[in-house]
Coordinates of C-alpha atoms in Angstrom, one line a residue:
M1 CA 0.0 0.0 0.0
K2 CA 1.4 3.4 -1.0
K3 CA 1.9 6.0 1.6
Q4 CA 0.6 9.4 0.7
L5 CA 2.4 12.6 1.7
L6 CA -0.8 14.2 3.1
G7 CA -4.4 13.3 3.2
F8 CA -7.2 15.3 1.4
T9 CA -6.7 18.9 2.6
A10 CA -7.8 22.4 1.6
A11 CA -5.9 22.1 -1.6
A12 CA -9.1 22.1 -3.7
L13 CA -10.2 25.2 -1.9
L14 CA -6.9 27.0 -2.3
F15 CA -6.2 26.1 -5.9
P16 CA -9.6 25.6 -7.5
F17 CA -8.8 26.3 -11.2
F18 CA -8.8 23.5 -13.7
S19 CA -5.6 22.8 -15.6
A20 CA -7.2 23.9 -18.8
Q21 CA -8.1 27.3 -17.4
A22 CA -4.5 27.6 -16.1
D23 CA -3.1 26.6 -19.4
S24 CA -5.2 29.3 -21.1
A25 CA -4.1 31.9 -18.6
H26 CA -0.4 31.0 -19.1
K27 CA -0.7 31.2 -22.9
A28 CA -2.0 34.8 -22.4
F29 CA 0.9 35.6 -20.2
L30 CA 3.4 34.1 -22.7
S31 CA 1.9 36.1 -25.5
A32 CA 2.0 39.3 -23.5
E33 CA 5.6 38.6 -22.5
K34 CA 6.6 38.2 -26.2
I35 CA 5.0 41.5 -27.0
A36 CA 6.9 43.2 -24.2
K37 CA 10.1 41.7 -25.5
N38 CA 9.8 42.7 -29.1
G39 CA 6.8 45.1 -29.4
S40 CA 6.4 48.9 -29.2
Y41 CA 5.5 50.8 -26.1
Q42 CA 1.8 51.1 -27.2
E43 CA 1.6 47.3 -28.0
F44 CA 3.2 46.5 -24.6
K45 CA 0.7 48.8 -22.7
E46 CA -2.3 47.3 -24.5
A47 CA -1.1 43.7 -23.7
A48 CA -0.4 44.5 -20.1
I49 CA -3.8 46.2 -19.5
Q50 CA -5.7 43.2 -20.9
L51 CA -3.6 40.7 -19.0
D52 CA -5.1 39.2 -15.7
H53 CA -2.3 36.9 -14.5
P54 CA 0.0 36.7 -11.4
L55 CA 3.0 37.1 -13.7
K56 CA 1.9 40.4 -15.1
P57 CA 4.8 42.2 -13.3
Y58 CA 7.1 39.9 -15.3
V59 CA 5.7 41.3 -18.5
E60 CA 6.4 44.8 -17.2
K61 CA 9.8 43.8 -16.1
M62 CA 10.6 42.4 -19.5
Y63 CA 9.7 45.7 -21.2
W64 CA 11.3 48.1 -18.7
Q65 CA 14.5 46.1 -18.5
R66 CA 14.9 46.2 -22.3
N67 CA 13.5 49.7 -22.8
P68 CA 14.6 52.2 -20.1
S69 CA 13.6 55.7 -21.1
I70 CA 13.8 59.1 -19.5
E71 CA 10.5 59.9 -21.1
R72 CA 8.9 57.0 -19.1
Q73 CA 10.7 57.9 -15.8
S74 CA 7.6 58.1 -13.6
E75 CA 6.3 54.8 -14.8
I76 CA 9.7 53.0 -14.2
E77 CA 10.1 54.6 -10.8
N78 CA 6.6 53.6 -9.8
Y79 CA 7.3 50.0 -10.9
L80 CA 10.5 50.0 -8.8
S81 CA 8.6 51.4 -5.8
I82 CA 5.9 48.7 -6.0
Y83 CA 8.3 45.8 -6.4
E84 CA 11.2 47.0 -4.2
H85 CA 13.0 44.1 -2.4
T86 CA 11.3 41.5 -4.6
P87 CA 13.1 39.4 -7.3
L88 CA 11.5 41.8 -9.9
E89 CA 13.4 44.8 -8.7
W90 CA 17.0 44.6 -9.6
P91 CA 16.9 43.5 -13.2
V92 CA 14.9 46.7 -13.9
R93 CA 16.8 48.9 -11.4
K94 CA 20.2 48.0 -12.8
A95 CA 19.1 48.8 -16.4
W96 CA 17.5 52.0 -15.2
L97 CA 20.6 53.2 -13.3
Q98 CA 22.8 52.4 -16.3
H99 CA 20.5 54.4 -18.5
L100 CA 20.6 57.3 -16.1
Q101 CA 24.4 57.1 -16.1
K102 CA 24.6 57.1 -19.8
H103 CA 22.5 60.3 -20.0
N104 CA 24.4 61.9 -17.0
R105 CA 21.3 62.2 -14.9
K106 CA 23.2 62.4 -11.6
A107 CA 20.3 63.5 -9.3
A108 CA 18.0 60.9 -10.6
Y109 CA 20.7 58.3 -10.3
I110 CA 21.3 59.1 -6.7
Q111 CA 17.5 59.1 -6.0
N112 CA 17.1 55.6 -7.6
Y113 CA 20.2 54.0 -6.3
R114 CA 19.9 51.3 -3.6
T115 CA 22.6 49.5 -1.7
T116 CA 24.0 46.7 -3.8
R117 CA 27.0 44.4 -4.1
N118 CA 27.5 45.7 -7.7
N119 CA 30.5 48.0 -7.1
E120 CA 30.3 49.6 -10.6
L121 CA 26.9 51.1 -9.6
T122 CA 28.1 51.9 -6.1
C123 CA 31.2 53.8 -7.3
T124 CA 29.2 55.8 -9.7
Y125 CA 26.7 56.6 -6.9
L126 CA 29.5 57.9 -4.6
K127 CA 31.1 59.9 -7.4
Y128 CA 27.8 61.6 -8.3
Q129 CA 27.3 62.5 -4.7
L130 CA 30.6 64.2 -4.6
D131 CA 29.8 66.0 -7.8
L132 CA 26.6 67.3 -6.3
G133 CA 28.3 68.6 -3.1
A134 CA 27.8 65.8 -0.6
P135 CA 30.1 66.0 2.5
K136 CA 33.4 64.6 1.5
K137 CA 34.3 62.9 4.7
A138 CA 31.1 60.8 4.7
I139 CA 31.7 59.8 1.1
F140 CA 35.4 59.0 1.4
N141 CA 34.8 56.8 4.4
Q142 CA 32.7 54.7 2.2
V143 CA 35.3 54.7 -0.5
T144 CA 37.8 53.4 2.1
D145 CA 35.6 50.4 2.6
L146 CA 35.5 49.8 -1.1
W147 CA 39.3 50.1 -1.5
V148 CA 40.4 47.9 1.4
V149 CA 39.5 44.5 -0.2
G150 CA 41.5 41.6 -1.4
K151 CA 40.6 42.0 -5.1
S152 CA 40.6 44.5 -7.9
Q153 CA 37.6 46.7 -8.2
P154 CA 35.9 47.7 -11.5
K155 CA 37.3 50.5 -13.6
E156 CA 34.3 52.7 -12.7
C157 CA 36.0 53.1 -9.3
D158 CA 39.3 54.3 -10.6
S159 CA 38.6 58.0 -10.7
L160 CA 37.0 57.8 -7.3
F161 CA 40.0 56.0 -5.8
S162 CA 42.3 58.6 -7.4
L163 CA 40.4 61.5 -5.8
W164 CA 40.3 59.6 -2.5
R165 CA 44.0 59.1 -2.6
K166 CA 44.7 62.8 -3.5
Q167 CA 42.6 63.9 -0.5
G168 CA 45.0 62.0 1.7
Y169 CA 42.8 59.1 2.9
M170 CA 45.1 56.3 1.8
S171 CA 47.5 55.4 4.7
E172 CA 50.3 52.9 5.1
E173 CA 48.0 51.0 7.5
L174 CA 45.3 50.7 4.9
V175 CA 47.8 49.6 2.2
W176 CA 49.0 46.9 4.6
Q177 CA 45.5 45.8 5.3
R178 CA 44.8 45.4 1.6
I179 CA 48.1 43.5 1.0
T180 CA 47.1 41.1 3.8
L181 CA 43.7 40.5 2.3
S182 CA 45.1 40.0 -1.1
A183 CA 47.8 37.6 0.1
Q184 CA 45.6 35.6 2.4
G185 CA 43.0 34.2 0.0
G186 CA 42.5 37.2 -2.2
T187 CA 43.9 38.1 -5.6
R188 CA 47.6 37.5 -5.4
S189 CA 48.2 39.3 -8.8
L190 CA 47.2 42.5 -7.0
L191 CA 50.3 42.4 -4.8
P192 CA 52.8 43.9 -7.3
Y193 CA 50.7 47.0 -7.6
L194 CA 50.1 47.3 -3.9
K195 CA 53.9 46.8 -3.3
T196 CA 54.5 50.2 -5.0
L197 CA 52.3 51.9 -2.4
L198 CA 54.5 50.8 0.5
P199 CA 57.5 52.8 1.6
R200 CA 60.6 51.6 -0.3
K201 CA 62.1 50.0 2.8
E202 CA 59.0 47.8 3.3
Q203 CA 58.3 46.8 -0.3
Y204 CA 60.1 43.5 0.3
L205 CA 57.2 42.5 2.5
A206 CA 54.8 42.3 -0.4
D207 CA 57.3 40.0 -2.2
L208 CA 57.6 37.9 0.9
Y209 CA 53.8 37.5 1.3
S210 CA 53.6 36.5 -2.4
K211 CA 56.4 34.0 -1.9
V212 CA 54.8 32.4 1.2
R213 CA 51.4 32.3 -0.5
S214 CA 52.8 30.4 -3.5
D215 CA 55.2 28.3 -1.5
P216 CA 54.4 27.8 2.2
S217 CA 57.7 26.2 2.9
S218 CA 59.2 29.7 2.4
A219 CA 57.8 30.5 5.8
A220 CA 60.3 28.2 7.4
G221 CA 63.3 30.2 6.0
L222 CA 64.2 32.2 9.1
Y223 CA 66.7 34.2 7.1
R224 CA 63.8 35.9 5.3
Y225 CA 62.8 37.7 8.5
K226 CA 65.4 40.4 8.4
H227 CA 64.0 42.7 11.0
K228 CA 61.9 40.4 13.1
S229 CA 59.1 43.0 12.8
V230 CA 55.5 42.7 13.6
K231 CA 54.6 42.6 9.9
E232 CA 57.2 39.8 9.2
G233 CA 55.6 38.0 12.2
E234 CA 52.2 38.2 10.5
I235 CA 53.5 36.7 7.3
A236 CA 55.3 33.9 9.2
H237 CA 52.1 33.2 11.1
Y238 CA 50.1 33.0 7.9
G239 CA 52.7 30.8 6.2
I240 CA 53.2 28.3 9.1
K241 CA 49.4 27.6 9.2
R242 CA 49.6 26.8 5.5
L243 CA 52.8 24.8 5.8
I244 CA 51.3 22.4 8.4
W245 CA 49.0 21.0 5.7
R246 CA 51.9 20.5 3.2
D247 CA 54.9 19.5 5.2
K248 CA 54.1 18.6 8.8
A249 CA 57.7 17.8 9.9
L250 CA 59.0 21.1 8.6
A251 CA 56.1 23.1 10.0
L252 CA 56.6 21.5 13.5
K253 CA 60.3 22.3 13.4
A254 CA 59.9 25.8 12.1
W255 CA 57.2 26.8 14.6
E256 CA 59.5 26.2 17.5
K257 CA 61.9 28.8 16.1
L258 CA 59.2 31.2 14.9
D259 CA 57.6 31.2 18.3
A260 CA 60.8 32.2 19.9
M261 CA 61.6 34.8 17.2
F262 CA 58.3 36.7 17.3
D263 CA 56.3 38.0 20.3
Y264 CA 53.0 36.4 19.4
T265 CA 49.9 37.1 21.5
D266 CA 48.1 34.2 23.2
E267 CA 45.3 34.5 20.6
K268 CA 47.8 34.2 17.7
K269 CA 49.4 31.2 19.4
A270 CA 46.0 29.5 19.9
D271 CA 45.3 30.0 16.3
V272 CA 48.4 28.1 15.4
Y273 CA 47.7 25.4 18.0
Y274 CA 44.2 24.9 16.6
T275 CA 45.4 24.6 13.0
F276 CA 48.2 22.3 13.9
A277 CA 45.8 20.1 15.9
L278 CA 43.3 19.9 13.1
A279 CA 45.9 19.2 10.4
L280 CA 47.7 16.5 12.5
A281 CA 44.5 14.8 13.8
S282 CA 43.0 14.7 10.3
S283 CA 46.0 12.8 9.0
G284 CA 46.4 10.5 12.1
H285 CA 49.7 12.1 13.1
E286 CA 51.3 10.8 16.3
E287 CA 51.6 14.3 17.7
A288 CA 48.0 15.2 17.2
R289 CA 47.0 14.6 20.8
F290 CA 49.8 16.8 22.1
W291 CA 48.7 19.7 20.0
L292 CA 45.1 19.2 20.8
S293 CA 46.0 19.5 24.5
K294 CA 47.5 23.0 23.8
V295 CA 44.3 24.3 22.2
P296 CA 42.4 26.4 24.7
K297 CA 39.2 24.8 25.9
E298 CA 37.0 27.5 24.3
R299 CA 38.6 26.7 20.9
Q300 CA 38.1 22.9 21.1
D301 CA 35.0 22.7 18.8
R302 CA 33.2 19.6 17.5
K303 CA 35.1 19.6 14.3
L304 CA 38.4 19.3 16.1
M305 CA 37.1 16.7 18.5
Q306 CA 35.7 14.7 15.6
W307 CA 39.1 14.5 13.9
Q308 CA 40.6 13.5 17.1
L309 CA 38.0 10.8 17.5
G310 CA 38.8 9.5 14.0
N311 CA 42.5 9.5 14.8
M312 CA 41.9 7.3 17.9
L313 CA 39.5 5.1 16.1
K314 CA 42.2 4.3 13.5
T315 CA 44.4 2.9 16.2
Q316 CA 41.4 1.5 18.0
D317 CA 42.5 3.3 21.1
W318 CA 39.4 2.6 23.2
S319 CA 41.0 3.7 26.5
G320 CA 42.1 7.0 24.9
I321 CA 38.6 7.6 23.6
V322 CA 37.1 7.0 27.0
A323 CA 39.7 9.2 28.7
F324 CA 39.3 12.0 26.2
F325 CA 35.5 12.2 25.8
T326 CA 34.3 11.2 29.3
G327 CA 32.9 14.2 31.1
K328 CA 33.0 16.5 28.1
E329 CA 29.8 18.5 27.5
N330 CA 27.8 18.9 24.3
L331 CA 29.1 15.7 22.6
S332 CA 27.6 15.0 19.2
L333 CA 25.6 11.9 18.8
G334 CA 28.5 10.3 16.9
Q335 CA 30.9 11.1 19.7
Q336 CA 28.4 9.6 22.3
Y337 CA 28.0 6.5 20.2
W338 CA 31.7 5.8 19.9
L339 CA 32.3 6.6 23.6
A340 CA 29.8 3.9 24.4
Y341 CA 31.4 1.6 21.9
S342 CA 34.8 2.2 23.5
L343 CA 33.3 1.5 26.9
E344 CA 31.9 -1.8 25.7
Q345 CA 35.3 -2.8 24.2
R346 CA 36.8 -2.2 27.7
G347 CA 34.1 -4.4 29.2
D348 CA 31.9 -1.7 30.7
K349 CA 28.6 -2.8 29.1
E350 CA 26.4 -1.1 31.6
R351 CA 27.7 2.4 31.0
A352 CA 27.8 1.7 27.2
N353 CA 24.2 0.6 27.1
T354 CA 23.1 3.7 29.2
I355 CA 24.7 6.0 26.6
W356 CA 23.3 4.0 23.7
Q357 CA 19.8 4.1 25.1
G358 CA 19.9 7.9 25.0
V359 CA 21.3 8.0 21.5
A360 CA 18.7 5.5 20.3
Q361 CA 15.9 8.0 21.0
E362 CA 17.1 10.2 18.1
R363 CA 16.2 10.2 14.4
D364 CA 19.7 9.9 13.2
Y365 CA 22.2 7.4 11.7
Y366 CA 23.8 6.9 15.2
G367 CA 20.4 6.7 16.8
F368 CA 19.4 3.9 14.4
L369 CA 22.7 2.1 15.0
A370 CA 22.3 2.4 18.7
A371 CA 18.7 1.1 18.5
A372 CA 19.9 -1.9 16.4
R373 CA 22.5 -2.7 19.1
L374 CA 20.0 -2.7 21.9
G375 CA 17.1 -4.3 19.9
L376 CA 15.0 -1.2 20.4
P377 CA 12.5 0.2 17.9
V378 CA 13.7 3.1 15.8
Q379 CA 12.3 6.6 16.7
L380 CA 11.2 8.9 13.9
N381 CA 9.8 11.5 16.4
N382 CA 7.4 12.6 13.8
Q383 CA 5.2 15.6 14.5
P384 CA 2.1 16.5 12.4
L385 CA 2.2 20.0 11.0
L386 CA -1.0 21.8 12.1
V387 CA -1.7 25.1 10.4
S388 CA -5.0 27.0 10.4
D389 CA -7.0 27.3 7.2
K390 CA -7.0 31.1 7.6
L391 CA -3.2 31.3 7.6
M392 CA -2.9 28.8 4.7
L393 CA -5.3 31.1 2.7
N394 CA -3.4 34.2 3.6
V395 CA -0.1 32.7 2.4
A396 CA -1.7 31.2 -0.7
N397 CA -3.1 34.6 -1.7
A398 CA 0.2 36.4 -1.2
P399 CA 1.4 37.9 -4.5
G400 CA 4.8 36.3 -4.1
F401 CA 3.3 32.8 -3.6
K402 CA 1.0 33.3 -6.7
R403 CA 4.0 34.3 -8.8
A404 CA 6.0 31.4 -7.5
K405 CA 3.2 29.0 -8.3
A406 CA 2.7 30.3 -11.8
L407 CA 6.5 30.1 -12.5
Y408 CA 6.6 26.5 -11.3
E409 CA 3.8 25.6 -13.6
L410 CA 5.7 27.2 -16.5
K411 CA 8.8 25.2 -15.4
R412 CA 10.8 28.4 -14.8
F413 CA 12.3 26.8 -11.7
T414 CA 15.1 29.3 -11.1
S415 CA 12.7 32.3 -11.1
A416 CA 10.2 30.3 -9.1
R417 CA 12.8 29.7 -6.4
R418 CA 13.7 33.3 -6.3
E419 CA 10.1 34.2 -5.6
W420 CA 9.9 31.4 -3.0
N421 CA 13.0 32.6 -1.2
Y422 CA 11.7 36.2 -1.2
L423 CA 8.4 35.0 0.2
T424 CA 9.9 32.9 3.0
N425 CA 12.7 35.3 3.8
T426 CA 10.1 38.0 4.5
S427 CA 7.7 35.7 6.5
S428 CA 7.2 34.8 10.1
E429 CA 8.0 31.3 11.3
E430 CA 4.3 30.4 11.3
E431 CA 4.0 31.7 7.7
K432 CA 7.0 29.6 6.7
L433 CA 5.3 26.5 8.1
A434 CA 2.1 27.3 6.2
A435 CA 4.2 27.9 3.0
S436 CA 5.9 24.6 3.5
K437 CA 2.6 22.8 3.7
L438 CA 1.3 24.6 0.6
A439 CA 4.5 23.7 -1.3
A440 CA 4.0 20.1 -0.2
E441 CA 0.5 20.1 -1.6
L442 CA 1.9 21.3 -4.9
D443 CA 4.8 18.8 -4.9
W444 CA 7.5 21.4 -4.6
Y445 CA 9.5 19.0 -2.6
D446 CA 12.8 20.8 -2.5
S447 CA 11.1 24.1 -1.4
T448 CA 9.4 22.3 1.4
I449 CA 12.6 20.6 2.5
Y450 CA 14.8 23.7 2.4
T451 CA 12.2 25.9 4.1
L452 CA 11.7 23.5 7.0
A453 CA 15.5 23.2 7.4
Q454 CA 15.8 27.0 7.4
I455 CA 13.8 27.2 10.5
K456 CA 15.2 24.0 12.0
A457 CA 11.7 22.4 12.0
W458 CA 13.2 18.9 11.9
D459 CA 10.4 16.8 13.3
Y460 CA 7.9 17.3 10.5
V461 CA 9.1 14.0 9.1
E462 CA 6.2 13.4 6.6
L463 CA 7.0 16.8 4.9
R464 CA 10.8 16.4 5.1
F465 CA 10.8 12.9 3.7
P466 CA 8.0 12.8 1.1
F467 CA 7.3 9.9 -1.2
A468 CA 8.2 12.0 -4.2
F469 CA 7.8 10.4 -7.7
Q470 CA 6.9 7.2 -5.8
D471 CA 5.5 5.3 -8.8
L472 CA 8.7 5.9 -10.8
F473 CA 11.0 4.9 -7.9
E474 CA 8.9 1.7 -7.3
R475 CA 8.8 0.8 -11.0
Y476 CA 12.5 1.2 -11.8
S477 CA 13.7 -0.1 -8.4
K478 CA 11.8 -3.3 -8.9
R479 CA 13.0 -3.6 -12.5
N480 CA 16.6 -3.2 -11.4
H481 CA 16.3 -5.5 -8.3
I482 CA 17.1 -2.9 -5.7
D483 CA 15.1 -1.7 -2.6
V484 CA 13.0 1.3 -3.3
T485 CA 14.0 2.9 0.0
W486 CA 17.6 2.9 -1.3
S487 CA 16.9 4.7 -4.5
I488 CA 14.6 7.3 -3.0
A489 CA 17.0 7.9 -0.1
I490 CA 19.8 8.6 -2.7
S491 CA 17.6 11.1 -4.4
R492 CA 16.6 12.7 -1.2
R493 CA 20.2 13.2 -0.3
E494 CA 21.4 14.2 -3.8
S495 CA 18.7 16.7 -4.9
S496 CA 16.0 17.0 -2.3
F497 CA 13.8 15.9 -5.2
A498 CA 14.5 18.9 -7.4
P499 CA 14.2 17.5 -11.0
D500 CA 16.3 20.4 -12.4
A501 CA 19.1 20.1 -9.8
R502 CA 22.6 20.6 -11.2
S503 CA 25.9 20.4 -9.4
H504 CA 29.1 22.3 -10.0
A505 CA 30.5 19.0 -11.5
N506 CA 27.5 19.0 -13.9
A507 CA 25.7 16.1 -12.2
R508 CA 22.0 16.4 -13.1
G509 CA 18.5 15.7 -12.0
L510 CA 16.9 13.8 -9.1
M511 CA 19.7 11.3 -8.7
Q512 CA 22.5 13.6 -9.8
L513 CA 23.9 11.7 -12.7
L514 CA 26.9 12.9 -14.6
P515 CA 26.4 12.9 -18.3
S516 CA 29.3 10.5 -18.6
T517 CA 27.8 8.1 -16.1
A518 CA 24.4 8.3 -17.9
K519 CA 26.1 7.6 -21.2
Y520 CA 27.8 4.5 -19.8
V521 CA 24.6 3.1 -18.2
N522 CA 22.5 4.0 -21.3
K523 CA 25.1 2.9 -23.8
S524 CA 24.5 6.1 -25.7
R525 CA 24.5 9.8 -25.0
V526 CA 21.8 11.3 -22.8
S527 CA 21.1 15.0 -23.2
G528 CA 21.0 17.3 -20.2
S529 CA 17.3 18.0 -20.7
R530 CA 16.5 14.3 -20.7
L531 CA 18.5 13.9 -17.5
N532 CA 16.2 16.5 -15.9
Q533 CA 13.2 14.4 -16.7
P534 CA 12.3 12.3 -13.6
K535 CA 11.5 9.2 -15.6
T536 CA 14.8 9.1 -17.4
N537 CA 16.8 10.1 -14.4
I538 CA 15.3 7.5 -12.1
R539 CA 15.6 4.8 -14.7
L540 CA 19.3 5.4 -15.2
G541 CA 20.0 6.1 -11.6
T542 CA 18.5 2.9 -10.3
E543 CA 20.2 1.0 -13.1
Y544 CA 23.5 2.5 -12.0
L545 CA 22.8 1.5 -8.4
E546 CA 22.2 -2.1 -9.5
Y547 CA 25.5 -2.0 -11.4
L548 CA 27.4 -0.7 -8.3
K549 CA 25.8 -3.3 -6.1
K550 CA 26.9 -6.1 -8.4
K551 CA 30.5 -4.5 -8.6
N552 CA 30.6 -4.5 -4.8
K553 CA 29.4 -8.1 -4.5
G554 CA 26.0 -7.1 -3.1
N555 CA 27.4 -4.8 -0.4
E556 CA 25.1 -1.8 -0.4
V557 CA 27.3 0.2 2.0
L558 CA 30.2 0.1 -0.5
A559 CA 27.8 0.7 -3.4
T560 CA 26.5 3.8 -1.7
A561 CA 30.0 5.1 -1.1
S562 CA 30.8 4.3 -4.7
Y563 CA 27.8 6.3 -5.9
N564 CA 29.3 9.3 -4.3
A565 CA 33.1 8.9 -4.6
G566 CA 33.5 6.3 -7.4
Y567 CA 34.0 2.5 -7.3
H568 CA 37.8 2.5 -7.9
R569 CA 38.4 5.1 -5.1
I570 CA 36.4 3.0 -2.7
K571 CA 38.3 -0.1 -3.5
R572 CA 41.5 1.7 -2.5
W573 CA 40.0 2.6 0.8
L574 CA 39.3 -0.9 1.9
P575 CA 41.7 -2.1 4.6
K576 CA 44.0 -5.1 4.2
E577 CA 42.7 -6.6 7.5
A578 CA 39.0 -6.9 8.0
M579 CA 37.3 -4.4 10.3
P580 CA 33.7 -3.7 11.4
A581 CA 31.7 -1.9 8.7
E582 CA 30.5 0.8 11.1
L583 CA 34.1 1.6 12.0
W584 CA 35.1 1.6 8.3
V585 CA 32.3 4.1 7.5
E586 CA 33.6 6.3 10.3
L587 CA 37.1 6.2 8.8
I588 CA 36.2 7.0 5.2
P589 CA 38.9 9.5 4.3
Y590 CA 36.6 12.0 2.5
R591 CA 34.2 13.8 4.8
E592 CA 31.7 14.3 2.0
T593 CA 31.5 10.5 1.3
R594 CA 31.6 9.7 5.0
D595 CA 28.6 11.9 5.7
Y596 CA 26.9 10.8 2.5
V597 CA 26.9 7.1 3.5
K598 CA 25.5 7.9 7.0
N599 CA 22.8 10.2 5.6
V600 CA 21.7 7.8 2.9
F601 CA 21.3 4.9 5.4
A602 CA 19.5 7.2 7.9
Y603 CA 17.1 8.3 5.2
R604 CA 16.6 4.7 4.1
Q605 CA 15.5 3.9 7.6
V606 CA 13.1 6.8 7.7
Y607 CA 11.5 5.6 4.4
H608 CA 11.6 2.0 5.5
T609 CA 9.6 2.9 8.7
R610 CA 7.3 5.3 6.8
L611 CA 6.3 2.4 4.5
G612 CA 5.1 0.5 7.4
R613 CA 8.0 -2.0 7.3
E614 CA 9.3 -3.7 10.5
G615 CA 12.9 -3.8 11.6
N616 CA 16.1 -1.8 11.5
I617 CA 17.7 -1.5 8.1
L618 CA 21.0 -0.6 9.7
A619 CA 21.2 -3.8 11.8
P620 CA 23.2 -5.8 9.1
I621 CA 25.9 -3.2 9.3
L622 CA 26.7 -4.3 12.9
E623 CA 27.5 -7.8 11.6
M624 CA 29.3 -6.7 8.4
K625 CA 33.1 -6.7 7.9
M626 CA 35.0 -4.6 5.4
G627 CA 38.3 -5.5 3.7
G628 CA 40.5 -8.5 4.6

């Protein structure tokens, strides 16, 4: 029996129009939009007047963005006033400001400017204010903020910077700040220019920063610090924190000497201790625990402790784990789980079970593992989302929601999400919950999931783990001989069920398939548009999962890791001597893959339980061995 996301609700009341009527309305919008794109002003006005559609403002946006005109100034400014702070604003405002600049309308430009990250527009705005007599000090203080950045600014800022410099606002301190920003993660190619702004006797410092940026081992060359100055100390401090990731032995040796050479503050030293502890623990270095002990308590965060845990798990130092984590506050569920595991390994089953009982109450990978260990039922901690019909109607009638709905129906997903983000970012928590429920009614799965995550509403399990595209997942999972909870959990983790999802690596669709992977599975090229189709994506994704399962001799833990990191990489990660599968998962070298496997199996358990199935899907992991 299929599990439905929600029962019959007020959906019919909120969205009463038949699809045929919606299609007719959308056709009218598309026709008006085409006229706004290519037609005359008169044609555009006639089309806009006749149009009764939530996306009418998009027709107006299309025209004003393409046809800014001084003659139509009042109409454009009225549009900008009405839609200020919405996704409709800046495409028109930017075009309008550029038009005003072209026609040298300084006062109108200042009046229509709004704070933006577009520094071309900002520099023009500040220059026009100076031209029209604004107080110089207030303007030049803003110019200072624009100049002291670690990258080049657009050419529109050049004349403003030149005037700012002539007025005496540029100081050696500001130059050094910009050099530091450029060297430490900014645009290194800016350093030769900034070097010329330093006093001649200090210009070598820019070269030293550049050298240490490109080759961190240079920081270990003590002869480079000719004057043992504070600025040289800053460069050495930056370099040694980079070097520890490249050459640990050299960094450890060099820091001893640099610490004696420069008078670093306690805060600067703690910064080094933290970086050293993190770098050494993440690589399993024997001195990791020593450096961790030097990190002040307030700097010992979960990230650092997690790497230390991994370091001790590698050597199966159960006594060390017990000693390190016992008595510490705010341990993560994973740290609690492995503390209990270590206690059990040392024979203290009573304390171990007490800790596991607490962990087993949580809806989490570790919670499900702990429940499996103790033979307890898994806890989903589901909470029904109750929202009044009045609030649902209010949100559904909001112009931003109506625009988002229409854009989704037209498959303009990027624009739809912009409207959705605007709606939710300007809503109360109660309105966000209502919007999430409305999105669920309309099968906007990713919008529901992301909005609930935004407000940390974790316990609305039915909404956060919907049976999206259930028929397709069931059909193709059955065809490819895999469990439907596996394929749907992969999609939930990969895309949150957004059919048009696309990663930086160009993985596409619900199950985030690379075109090369899709071609291999399909035995022929698959276009990007087809990969965005749920049917095609799920068919190929489930087929690929079956292939990986076979490659890994039926081991779904390894197949899941392979789906994320690649089969050949996973094979290299298997130990020569067999180890418990749960320990192997915890020691996967890539954090992304490590978290991926945990999340997928946790999601599988949620779907397994939601389908009404009995048992703990993670229980087999406790009996499983890896490698050997």
